[in-house]
């Protein structure tokens, strides 16, 4: 029933889409943005997923990182959209040769949004509290940190053992600097050091940022940013065509022509670390047999998936191109239905029926292709479309599933393949060992090389299938520049955003 | 009449109580919990368990229900598990969008369905009547989502007269802007619901035409149309009131879909979000208020019906 409803909705959408494209064909050439950026401008950005609350300390979810990190909250170090680690609240840093001591120089003259000055004590307190409070997100990422001390503006982190992922982790939640014993209501408000101040949250509608006039660095170039949460793609495209938003993120790339139709928007496709992951429950049952998993991988036409999505690229291993340790692993599981049938026959599997559990906010494109691809090699796939809470309970917590599809957006999350308790149910001591070695490596190239080896093993084991490496689909209005177009589902740094009337 | 009202009122309260138990229990059947959602996909089972305890989700069901319902009797609908904000405050906030939307939709529905319904009944033997009747059938069958999208394409995208989505961030501080942003969604629900209402008005009118008292009036020298308008329509009006009660429930259901489509921050959209996030105290409060609203509408419709219809009063 669910599938039928979804199909009906999809065909209606398609009908509407056809009408739209038919009638907005009179495209005018887009005027080149020559006019000056307007410092008093208010830019409206369409986002898909609204955070459930604003507590960056302990509420999980990319929806929070996407808007709050970099813009409102900052750490000692930050990362660029291209995943490069850059200074933020620390002007520079040094790492000792043995990889055990990290020394950061804290910027002077930094203030929180409430006007109070950022002190070295705030930094020490933030990192220590994060490390010691299990309920806070990513606290385990500081597990190797033994002590955090401040001497003047010098902050020193001492480690029990080398941790090649530490600096990266400090660019994320684990490294955010909060005011010591702040009284702000973190669930509905924020107090950070970033270039934007959170001014308003209309739940179920929008979040508004204003420029931080007392910002320690280069000030933001727009007076206001409004994040407009529009759940359906078609409503978002309508809003764009009616001139109500300046930037659209996270929509179906198949709507490109519609958005660009009247010349006011240009669609840009950027790389991302989004991994469309088809997890196999390999703890028991037919999927415990590697041949069956490998057969499923080779039965899937990955190029067709990328083509149907009109964005992204294929990915045949656990590490996407933007992350260290990437390698083209297409040779491990090439599309070959005949080979798949042979593998299934070898495994003695006949008339296999599997269930795919998929959160209902993903488009029906993926399940449709999977059902047809697997049917070609004799596997019947039943699709169970559930809401995300149900997915969390049944798949993530109880590991009660055959196949599951989820888009994992986090960068550098290979750790899940080294964790046999994760819902992937992938357990290979060799991979766990390689990952541990990679963490302990003091040379980044060596760390990446070890990850690369581990990733190849995961792929060769058919630990999962990676249906595609997603793209960031961003439609940018003519007067807008400086909007990031890489990995925007994870981070949306707006420090350089400008808007002009042109 | 007083006895009738009191009995009816007691039934209303009983209905609410039963509804509260049903709402509470059916929500508990749903898999998934808010603690897991807060902790996310990179959390440990211990983290989730600690959160569950803090949120009181580890308490027995009866304890949870009693705490909730006793709060309701004190006028406290509880707090959101996710944001800690008061459910009553949130509802009050969202009602400012949903109630005006419903009123506008209902007004639009009545404004075109009643005159057109009567007219199409009186012209039933002519082609205009047939066209109207077929038109209403078609409109009533149109899915709300599709109707909304077509209206957006015409009035927002082509003509640029009305906003395509959203509600002013400042709410009703700018009444004109707020009104404009509700117009397309209200039209969408109004047209679809109105088409259904029109079919009802038409058939009720047709029935009245065949009634003895209309025929008698016509025999006494009134034209057929005048006889119908003077003597038939009051009876039609009565049955329309009953249907309107049901229609209001339909409008609330329509609002859930429409608020999603037009990205309006109303009760419907809040409800969908809260269910998917398993923010159960909030969902309970929202559903109880909505159920209460529908039950009260039914209560009022019954009373009005009884007051206006002498036949029913005599019967009691």
PDB file of N, CA, C and O in Angstrom, chain A residues 317-383:
ATOM      1  N   UNK A 317      33.632   1.111  -2.758  1.00  0.00           N
ATOM      2  CA  UNK A 317      34.209   0.755  -1.463  1.00  0.00           C
ATOM      3  C   UNK A 317      33.706   1.717  -0.409  1.00  0.00           C
ATOM      4  O   UNK A 317      32.943   2.629  -0.713  1.00  0.00           O
ATOM      5  N   UNK A 318      34.127   1.535   0.841  1.00  0.00           N
ATOM      6  CA  UNK A 318      33.573   2.335   1.930  1.00  0.00           C
ATOM      7  C   UNK A 318      34.078   3.783   1.994  1.00  0.00           C
ATOM      8  O   UNK A 318      33.519   4.585   2.740  1.00  0.00           O
ATOM      9  N   UNK A 319      35.132   4.117   1.245  1.00  0.00           N
ATOM     10  CA  UNK A 319      35.693   5.468   1.366  1.00  0.00           C
ATOM     11  C   UNK A 319      35.411   6.283   0.102  1.00  0.00           C
ATOM     12  O   UNK A 319      35.756   5.854  -0.999  1.00  0.00           O
ATOM     13  N   UNK A 320      34.772   7.446   0.234  1.00  0.00           N
ATOM     14  CA  UNK A 320      34.474   8.283  -0.932  1.00  0.00           C
ATOM     15  C   UNK A 320      35.705   9.094  -1.360  1.00  0.00           C
ATOM     16  O   UNK A 320      36.667   9.215  -0.604  1.00  0.00           O
ATOM     17  N   UNK A 321      35.614   9.659  -2.533  1.00  0.00           N
ATOM     18  CA  UNK A 321      36.765  10.328  -3.134  1.00  0.00           C
ATOM     19  C   UNK A 321      37.314  11.487  -2.296  1.00  0.00           C
ATOM     20  O   UNK A 321      38.517  11.760  -2.321  1.00  0.00           O
ATOM     21  N   UNK A 322      36.457  12.168  -1.546  1.00  0.00           N
ATOM     22  CA  UNK A 322      36.925  13.330  -0.785  1.00  0.00           C
ATOM     23  C   UNK A 322      37.729  12.941   0.460  1.00  0.00           C
ATOM     24  O   UNK A 322      38.376  13.783   1.063  1.00  0.00           O
ATOM     25  N   UNK A 323      37.635  11.684   0.861  1.00  0.00           N
ATOM     26  CA  UNK A 323      38.279  11.268   2.113  1.00  0.00           C
ATOM     27  C   UNK A 323      39.625  10.590   1.869  1.00  0.00           C
ATOM     28  O   UNK A 323      39.828   9.970   0.822  1.00  0.00           O
ATOM     29  N   UNK A 324      40.556  10.675   2.855  1.00  0.00           N
ATOM     30  CA  UNK A 324      41.827   9.992   2.708  1.00  0.00           C
ATOM     31  C   UNK A 324      41.633   8.474   2.664  1.00  0.00           C
ATOM     32  O   UNK A 324      40.763   7.946   3.351  1.00  0.00           O
ATOM     33  N   UNK A 325      42.416   7.811   1.834  1.00  0.00           N
ATOM     34  CA  UNK A 325      42.311   6.364   1.725  1.00  0.00           C
ATOM     35  C   UNK A 325      41.445   5.933   0.558  1.00  0.00           C
ATOM     36  O   UNK A 325      41.194   4.748   0.367  1.00  0.00           O
ATOM     37  N   UNK A 326      41.000   6.906  -0.252  1.00  0.00           N
ATOM     38  CA  UNK A 326      40.142   6.550  -1.384  1.00  0.00           C
ATOM     39  C   UNK A 326      40.931   5.814  -2.457  1.00  0.00           C
ATOM     40  O   UNK A 326      42.093   6.118  -2.708  1.00  0.00           O
ATOM     41  N   UNK A 327      40.269   4.871  -3.085  1.00  0.00           N
ATOM     42  CA  UNK A 327      40.859   4.156  -4.207  1.00  0.00           C
ATOM     43  C   UNK A 327      39.697   3.696  -5.082  1.00  0.00           C
ATOM     44  O   UNK A 327      38.643   3.330  -4.571  1.00  0.00           O
ATOM     45  N   UNK A 328      39.895   3.719  -6.386  1.00  0.00           N
ATOM     46  CA  UNK A 328      38.845   3.236  -7.288  1.00  0.00           C
ATOM     47  C   UNK A 328      38.783   1.707  -7.191  1.00  0.00           C
ATOM     48  O   UNK A 328      39.711   1.023  -7.587  1.00  0.00           O
ATOM     49  N   UNK A 329      37.698   1.202  -6.634  1.00  0.00           N
ATOM     50  CA  UNK A 329      37.584  -0.243  -6.408  1.00  0.00           C
ATOM     51  C   UNK A 329      36.581  -0.901  -7.356  1.00  0.00           C
ATOM     52  O   UNK A 329      36.025  -1.955  -7.060  1.00  0.00           O
ATOM     53  N   UNK A 330      36.370  -0.269  -8.513  1.00  0.00           N
ATOM     54  CA  UNK A 330      35.334  -0.788  -9.420  1.00  0.00           C
ATOM     55  C   UNK A 330      35.649  -2.202  -9.903  1.00  0.00           C
ATOM     56  O   UNK A 330      34.752  -2.931 -10.306  1.00  0.00           O
ATOM     57  N   UNK A 331      36.932  -2.603  -9.829  1.00  0.00           N
ATOM     58  CA  UNK A 331      37.281  -3.948 -10.275  1.00  0.00           C
ATOM     59  C   UNK A 331      36.780  -5.030  -9.314  1.00  0.00           C
ATOM     60  O   UNK A 331      36.669  -6.196  -9.676  1.00  0.00           O
ATOM     61  N   UNK A 332      36.429  -4.631  -8.082  1.00  0.00           N
ATOM     62  CA  UNK A 332      36.032  -5.629  -7.074  1.00  0.00           C
ATOM     63  C   UNK A 332      34.631  -6.187  -7.350  1.00  0.00           C
ATOM     64  O   UNK A 332      34.381  -7.376  -7.122  1.00  0.00           O
ATOM     65  N   UNK A 333      33.736  -5.328  -7.820  1.00  0.00           N
ATOM     66  CA  UNK A 333      32.365  -5.813  -8.037  1.00  0.00           C
ATOM     67  C   UNK A 333      31.773  -5.210  -9.302  1.00  0.00           C
ATOM     68  O   UNK A 333      30.836  -4.426  -9.244  1.00  0.00           O
ATOM     69  N   UNK A 334      32.310  -5.603 -10.470  1.00  0.00           N
ATOM     70  CA  UNK A 334      31.767  -5.056 -11.715  1.00  0.00           C
ATOM     71  C   UNK A 334      30.352  -5.592 -11.977  1.00  0.00           C
ATOM     72  O   UNK A 334      30.037  -6.704 -11.547  1.00  0.00           O
ATOM     73  N   UNK A 335      29.550  -4.788 -12.674  1.00  0.00           N
ATOM     74  CA  UNK A 335      28.174  -5.189 -12.993  1.00  0.00           C
ATOM     75  C   UNK A 335      28.208  -6.402 -13.918  1.00  0.00           C
ATOM     76  O   UNK A 335      28.734  -6.327 -15.028  1.00  0.00           O
ATOM     77  N   UNK A 336      27.715  -7.549 -13.446  1.00  0.00           N
ATOM     78  CA  UNK A 336      27.783  -8.779 -14.233  1.00  0.00           C
ATOM     79  C   UNK A 336      26.721  -9.760 -13.735  1.00  0.00           C
ATOM     80  O   UNK A 336      26.979 -10.620 -12.902  1.00  0.00           O
ATOM     81  N   UNK A 337      25.488  -9.626 -14.244  1.00  0.00           N
ATOM     82  CA  UNK A 337      24.388 -10.483 -13.763  1.00  0.00           C
ATOM     83  C   UNK A 337      24.688 -11.974 -13.930  1.00  0.00           C
ATOM     84  O   UNK A 337      24.277 -12.776 -13.088  1.00  0.00           O
ATOM     85  N   UNK A 338      25.417 -12.328 -14.988  1.00  0.00           N
ATOM     86  CA  UNK A 338      25.714 -13.752 -15.197  1.00  0.00           C
ATOM     87  C   UNK A 338      26.610 -14.280 -14.082  1.00  0.00           C
ATOM     88  O   UNK A 338      26.375 -15.355 -13.517  1.00  0.00           O
ATOM     89  N   UNK A 339      27.652 -13.495 -13.762  1.00  0.00           N
ATOM     90  CA  UNK A 339      28.540 -13.880 -12.668  1.00  0.00           C
ATOM     91  C   UNK A 339      27.754 -13.988 -11.366  1.00  0.00           C
ATOM     92  O   UNK A 339      27.997 -14.883 -10.542  1.00  0.00           O
ATOM     93  N   UNK A 340      26.791 -13.080 -11.189  1.00  0.00           N
ATOM     94  CA  UNK A 340      25.972 -13.092  -9.983  1.00  0.00           C
ATOM     95  C   UNK A 340      25.182 -14.393  -9.889  1.00  0.00           C
ATOM     96  O   UNK A 340      25.116 -15.028  -8.832  1.00  0.00           O
ATOM     97  N   UNK A 341      24.601 -14.801 -11.030  1.00  0.00           N
ATOM     98  CA  UNK A 341      23.809 -16.039 -11.034  1.00  0.00           C
ATOM     99  C   UNK A 341      24.699 -17.230 -10.675  1.00  0.00           C
ATOM    100  O   UNK A 341      24.303 -18.119  -9.915  1.00  0.00           O
ATOM    101  N   UNK A 342      25.918 -17.248 -11.253  1.00  0.00           N
ATOM    102  CA  UNK A 342      26.849 -18.337 -10.958  1.00  0.00           C
ATOM    103  C   UNK A 342      27.179 -18.375  -9.469  1.00  0.00           C
ATOM    104  O   UNK A 342      27.198 -19.451  -8.855  1.00  0.00           O
ATOM    105  N   UNK A 343      27.459 -17.191  -8.892  1.00  0.00           N
ATOM    106  CA  UNK A 343      27.779 -17.133  -7.471  1.00  0.00           C
ATOM    107  C   UNK A 343      26.632 -17.673  -6.624  1.00  0.00           C
ATOM    108  O   UNK A 343      26.844 -18.426  -5.660  1.00  0.00           O
ATOM    109  N   UNK A 344      25.407 -17.297  -6.996  1.00  0.00           N
ATOM    110  CA  UNK A 344      24.244 -17.767  -6.238  1.00  0.00           C
ATOM    111  C   UNK A 344      24.110 -19.279  -6.351  1.00  0.00           C
ATOM    112  O   UNK A 344      23.803 -19.970  -5.372  1.00  0.00           O
ATOM    113  N   UNK A 345      24.353 -19.803  -7.562  1.00  0.00           N
ATOM    114  CA  UNK A 345      24.272 -21.252  -7.763  1.00  0.00           C
ATOM    115  C   UNK A 345      25.334 -21.966  -6.928  1.00  0.00           C
ATOM    116  O   UNK A 345      25.053 -22.977  -6.276  1.00  0.00           O
ATOM    117  N   UNK A 346      26.564 -21.396  -6.944  1.00  0.00           N
ATOM    118  CA  UNK A 346      27.644 -21.964  -6.123  1.00  0.00           C
ATOM    119  C   UNK A 346      27.250 -22.009  -4.656  1.00  0.00           C
ATOM    120  O   UNK A 346      27.596 -22.944  -3.930  1.00  0.00           O
ATOM    121  N   UNK A 347      26.582 -20.978  -4.217  1.00  0.00           N
ATOM    122  CA  UNK A 347      26.207 -20.904  -2.803  1.00  0.00           C
ATOM    123  C   UNK A 347      24.999 -21.783  -2.509  1.00  0.00           C
ATOM    124  O   UNK A 347      24.584 -21.908  -1.353  1.00  0.00           O
ATOM    125  N   UNK A 348      24.424 -22.375  -3.555  1.00  0.00           N
ATOM    126  CA  UNK A 348      23.269 -23.245  -3.369  1.00  0.00           C
ATOM    127  C   UNK A 348      22.007 -22.508  -2.975  1.00  0.00           C
ATOM    128  O   UNK A 348      21.150 -23.046  -2.277  1.00  0.00           O
ATOM    129  N   UNK A 349      21.911 -21.273  -3.431  1.00  0.00           N
ATOM    130  CA  UNK A 349      20.747 -20.463  -3.054  1.00  0.00           C
ATOM    131  C   UNK A 349      19.735 -20.445  -4.198  1.00  0.00           C
ATOM    132  O   UNK A 349      20.077 -20.167  -5.344  1.00  0.00           O
ATOM    133  N   UNK A 350      18.496 -20.765  -3.858  1.00  0.00           N
ATOM    134  CA  UNK A 350      17.437 -20.697  -4.866  1.00  0.00           C
ATOM    135  C   UNK A 350      16.236 -19.969  -4.295  1.00  0.00           C
ATOM    136  O   UNK A 350      15.996 -20.018  -3.094  1.00  0.00           O
ATOM    137  N   UNK A 351      15.497 -19.307  -5.172  1.00  0.00           N
ATOM    138  CA  UNK A 351      14.261 -18.624  -4.770  1.00  0.00           C
ATOM    139  C   UNK A 351      14.456 -17.774  -3.510  1.00  0.00           C
ATOM    140  O   UNK A 351      13.674 -17.844  -2.570  1.00  0.00           O
ATOM    141  N   UNK A 352      15.500 -16.993  -3.522  1.00  0.00           N
ATOM    142  CA  UNK A 352      15.793 -16.169  -2.355  1.00  0.00           C
ATOM    143  C   UNK A 352      14.872 -14.948  -2.324  1.00  0.00           C
ATOM    144  O   UNK A 352      14.691 -14.269  -3.331  1.00  0.00           O
ATOM    145  N   UNK A 353      14.252 -14.723  -1.175  1.00  0.00           N
ATOM    146  CA  UNK A 353      13.449 -13.511  -0.992  1.00  0.00           C
ATOM    147  C   UNK A 353      14.058 -12.697   0.141  1.00  0.00           C
ATOM    148  O   UNK A 353      14.284 -13.228   1.229  1.00  0.00           O
ATOM    149  N   UNK A 354      14.354 -11.438  -0.128  1.00  0.00           N
ATOM    150  CA  UNK A 354      14.961 -10.575   0.885  1.00  0.00           C
ATOM    151  C   UNK A 354      14.115  -9.318   1.062  1.00  0.00           C
ATOM    152  O   UNK A 354      13.380  -8.924   0.155  1.00  0.00           O
ATOM    153  N   UNK A 355      14.240  -8.718   2.228  1.00  0.00           N
ATOM    154  CA  UNK A 355      13.501  -7.484   2.481  1.00  0.00           C
ATOM    155  C   UNK A 355      14.480  -6.313   2.544  1.00  0.00           C
ATOM    156  O   UNK A 355      15.529  -6.413   3.174  1.00  0.00           O
ATOM    157  N   UNK A 356      14.122  -5.240   1.876  1.00  0.00           N
ATOM    158  CA  UNK A 356      14.922  -4.013   1.949  1.00  0.00           C
ATOM    159  C   UNK A 356      14.190  -3.029   2.857  1.00  0.00           C
ATOM    160  O   UNK A 356      13.072  -2.624   2.565  1.00  0.00           O
ATOM    161  N   UNK A 357      14.819  -2.668   3.978  1.00  0.00           N
ATOM    162  CA  UNK A 357      14.208  -1.692   4.877  1.00  0.00           C
ATOM    163  C   UNK A 357      14.807  -0.314   4.565  1.00  0.00           C
ATOM    164  O   UNK A 357      16.017  -0.133   4.638  1.00  0.00           O
ATOM    165  N   UNK A 358      13.937   0.618   4.206  1.00  0.00           N
ATOM    166  CA  UNK A 358      14.430   1.918   3.747  1.00  0.00           C
ATOM    167  C   UNK A 358      13.591   3.030   4.371  1.00  0.00           C
ATOM    168  O   UNK A 358      12.367   2.954   4.396  1.00  0.00           O
ATOM    169  N   UNK A 359      14.216   4.062   4.950  1.00  0.00           N
ATOM    170  CA  UNK A 359      13.453   5.189   5.494  1.00  0.00           C
ATOM    171  C   UNK A 359      12.630   5.852   4.390  1.00  0.00           C
ATOM    172  O   UNK A 359      13.099   5.968   3.249  1.00  0.00           O
ATOM    173  N   UNK A 360      11.424   6.273   4.743  1.00  0.00           N
ATOM    174  CA  UNK A 360      10.478   6.697   3.707  1.00  0.00           C
ATOM    175  C   UNK A 360      10.745   8.066   3.101  1.00  0.00           C
ATOM    176  O   UNK A 360      10.037   8.480   2.200  1.00  0.00           O
ATOM    177  N   UNK A 361      11.790   8.772   3.565  1.00  0.00           N
ATOM    178  CA  UNK A 361      12.017  10.073   2.921  1.00  0.00           C
ATOM    179  C   UNK A 361      12.931   9.988   1.705  1.00  0.00           C
ATOM    180  O   UNK A 361      13.159  10.977   1.027  1.00  0.00           O
ATOM    181  N   UNK A 362      13.425   8.788   1.413  1.00  0.00           N
ATOM    182  CA  UNK A 362      14.218   8.657   0.193  1.00  0.00           C
ATOM    183  C   UNK A 362      13.302   8.410  -0.997  1.00  0.00           C
ATOM    184  O   UNK A 362      12.226   7.840  -0.853  1.00  0.00           O
ATOM    185  N   UNK A 363      13.768   8.823  -2.169  1.00  0.00           N
ATOM    186  CA  UNK A 363      12.920   8.674  -3.351  1.00  0.00           C
ATOM    187  C   UNK A 363      12.774   7.192  -3.695  1.00  0.00           C
ATOM    188  O   UNK A 363      13.575   6.351  -3.275  1.00  0.00           O
ATOM    189  N   UNK A 364      11.763   6.880  -4.484  1.00  0.00           N
ATOM    190  CA  UNK A 364      11.480   5.485  -4.813  1.00  0.00           C
ATOM    191  C   UNK A 364      12.402   4.977  -5.920  1.00  0.00           C
ATOM    192  O   UNK A 364      12.354   3.799  -6.255  1.00  0.00           O
ATOM    193  N   UNK A 365      13.227   5.876  -6.469  1.00  0.00           N
ATOM    194  CA  UNK A 365      14.105   5.473  -7.569  1.00  0.00           C
ATOM    195  C   UNK A 365      14.991   4.292  -7.186  1.00  0.00           C
ATOM    196  O   UNK A 365      15.074   3.296  -7.915  1.00  0.00           O
ATOM    197  N   UNK A 366      15.661   4.412  -6.037  1.00  0.00           N
ATOM    198  CA  UNK A 366      16.615   3.386  -5.617  1.00  0.00           C
ATOM    199  C   UNK A 366      15.945   2.018  -5.457  1.00  0.00           C
ATOM    200  O   UNK A 366      16.374   1.042  -6.079  1.00  0.00           O
ATOM    201  N   UNK A 367      14.877   1.907  -4.648  1.00  0.00           N
ATOM    202  CA  UNK A 367      14.241   0.596  -4.501  1.00  0.00           C
ATOM    203  C   UNK A 367      13.770   0.021  -5.834  1.00  0.00           C
ATOM    204  O   UNK A 367      13.902  -1.188  -6.064  1.00  0.00           O
ATOM    205  N   UNK A 368      13.251   0.878  -6.710  1.00  0.00           N
ATOM    206  CA  UNK A 368      12.755   0.371  -7.996  1.00  0.00           C
ATOM    207  C   UNK A 368      13.873  -0.290  -8.792  1.00  0.00           C
ATOM    208  O   UNK A 368      13.718  -1.392  -9.331  1.00  0.00           O
ATOM    209  N   UNK A 369      15.030   0.369  -8.848  1.00  0.00           N
ATOM    210  CA  UNK A 369      16.150  -0.206  -9.605  1.00  0.00           C
ATOM    211  C   UNK A 369      16.618  -1.500  -8.943  1.00  0.00           C
ATOM    212  O   UNK A 369      16.866  -2.502  -9.621  1.00  0.00           O
ATOM    213  N   UNK A 370      16.700  -1.482  -7.606  1.00  0.00           N
ATOM    214  CA  UNK A 370      17.178  -2.677  -6.900  1.00  0.00           C
ATOM    215  C   UNK A 370      16.246  -3.868  -7.127  1.00  0.00           C
ATOM    216  O   UNK A 370      16.698  -4.985  -7.385  1.00  0.00           O
ATOM    217  N   UNK A 371      14.944  -3.612  -7.024  1.00  0.00           N
ATOM    218  CA  UNK A 371      13.978  -4.698  -7.219  1.00  0.00           C
ATOM    219  C   UNK A 371      14.172  -5.312  -8.601  1.00  0.00           C
ATOM    220  O   UNK A 371      14.236  -6.532  -8.752  1.00  0.00           O
ATOM    221  N   UNK A 372      14.323  -4.467  -9.608  1.00  0.00           N
ATOM    222  CA  UNK A 372      14.421  -4.989 -10.966  1.00  0.00           C
ATOM    223  C   UNK A 372      15.773  -5.679 -11.190  1.00  0.00           C
ATOM    224  O   UNK A 372      15.837  -6.761 -11.778  1.00  0.00           O
ATOM    225  N   UNK A 373      16.861  -5.076 -10.701  1.00  0.00           N
ATOM    226  CA  UNK A 373      18.186  -5.696 -10.865  1.00  0.00           C
ATOM    227  C   UNK A 373      18.259  -7.059 -10.195  1.00  0.00           C
ATOM    228  O   UNK A 373      18.763  -8.027 -10.771  1.00  0.00           O
ATOM    229  N   UNK A 374      17.738  -7.144  -8.976  1.00  0.00           N
ATOM    230  CA  UNK A 374      17.836  -8.409  -8.245  1.00  0.00           C
ATOM    231  C   UNK A 374      16.900  -9.456  -8.837  1.00  0.00           C
ATOM    232  O   UNK A 374      17.212 -10.656  -8.839  1.00  0.00           O
ATOM    233  N   UNK A 375      15.760  -9.014  -9.366  1.00  0.00           N
ATOM    234  CA  UNK A 375      14.844  -9.958 -10.003  1.00  0.00           C
ATOM    235  C   UNK A 375      15.533 -10.635 -11.187  1.00  0.00           C
ATOM    236  O   UNK A 375      15.321 -11.822 -11.452  1.00  0.00           O
ATOM    237  N   UNK A 376      16.401  -9.867 -11.887  1.00  0.00           N
ATOM    238  CA  UNK A 376      17.098 -10.417 -13.049  1.00  0.00           C
ATOM    239  C   UNK A 376      17.990 -11.599 -12.689  1.00  0.00           C
ATOM    240  O   UNK A 376      18.304 -12.415 -13.554  1.00  0.00           O
ATOM    241  N   UNK A 377      18.453 -11.669 -11.451  1.00  0.00           N
ATOM    242  CA  UNK A 377      19.312 -12.805 -11.081  1.00  0.00           C
ATOM    243  C   UNK A 377      18.566 -13.789 -10.177  1.00  0.00           C
ATOM    244  O   UNK A 377      19.176 -14.661  -9.561  1.00  0.00           O
ATOM    245  N   UNK A 378      17.244 -13.607 -10.073  1.00  0.00           N
ATOM    246  CA  UNK A 378      16.432 -14.577  -9.356  1.00  0.00           C
ATOM    247  C   UNK A 378      16.232 -14.288  -7.872  1.00  0.00           C
ATOM    248  O   UNK A 378      15.838 -15.179  -7.118  1.00  0.00           O
ATOM    249  N   UNK A 379      16.513 -13.047  -7.451  1.00  0.00           N
ATOM    250  CA  UNK A 379      16.253 -12.705  -6.047  1.00  0.00           C
ATOM    251  C   UNK A 379      15.018 -11.803  -5.983  1.00  0.00           C
ATOM    252  O   UNK A 379      14.920 -10.817  -6.713  1.00  0.00           O
ATOM    253  N   UNK A 380      14.068 -12.178  -5.135  1.00  0.00           N
ATOM    254  CA  UNK A 380      12.893 -11.345  -4.965  1.00  0.00           C
ATOM    255  C   UNK A 380      13.168 -10.346  -3.836  1.00  0.00           C
ATOM    256  O   UNK A 380      13.543 -10.745  -2.733  1.00  0.00           O
ATOM    257  N   UNK A 381      12.987  -9.068  -4.135  1.00  0.00           N
ATOM    258  CA  UNK A 381      13.243  -8.050  -3.124  1.00  0.00           C
ATOM    259  C   UNK A 381      11.919  -7.417  -2.704  1.00  0.00           C
ATOM    260  O   UNK A 381      11.187  -6.883  -3.541  1.00  0.00           O
ATOM    261  N   UNK A 382      11.624  -7.504  -1.422  1.00  0.00           N
ATOM    262  CA  UNK A 382      10.432  -6.831  -0.913  1.00  0.00           C
ATOM    263  C   UNK A 382      10.870  -5.548  -0.238  1.00  0.00           C
ATOM    264  O   UNK A 382      11.834  -5.547   0.521  1.00  0.00           O
ATOM    265  N   UNK A 383      10.155  -4.470  -0.528  1.00  0.00           N
ATOM    266  CA  UNK A 383      10.580  -3.177   0.000  1.00  0.00           C
ATOM    267  C   UNK A 383       9.716  -2.796   1.189  1.00  0.00           C
ATOM    268  O   UNK A 383       8.488  -2.794   1.104  1.00  0.00           O
TER     269      UNK A 383
END
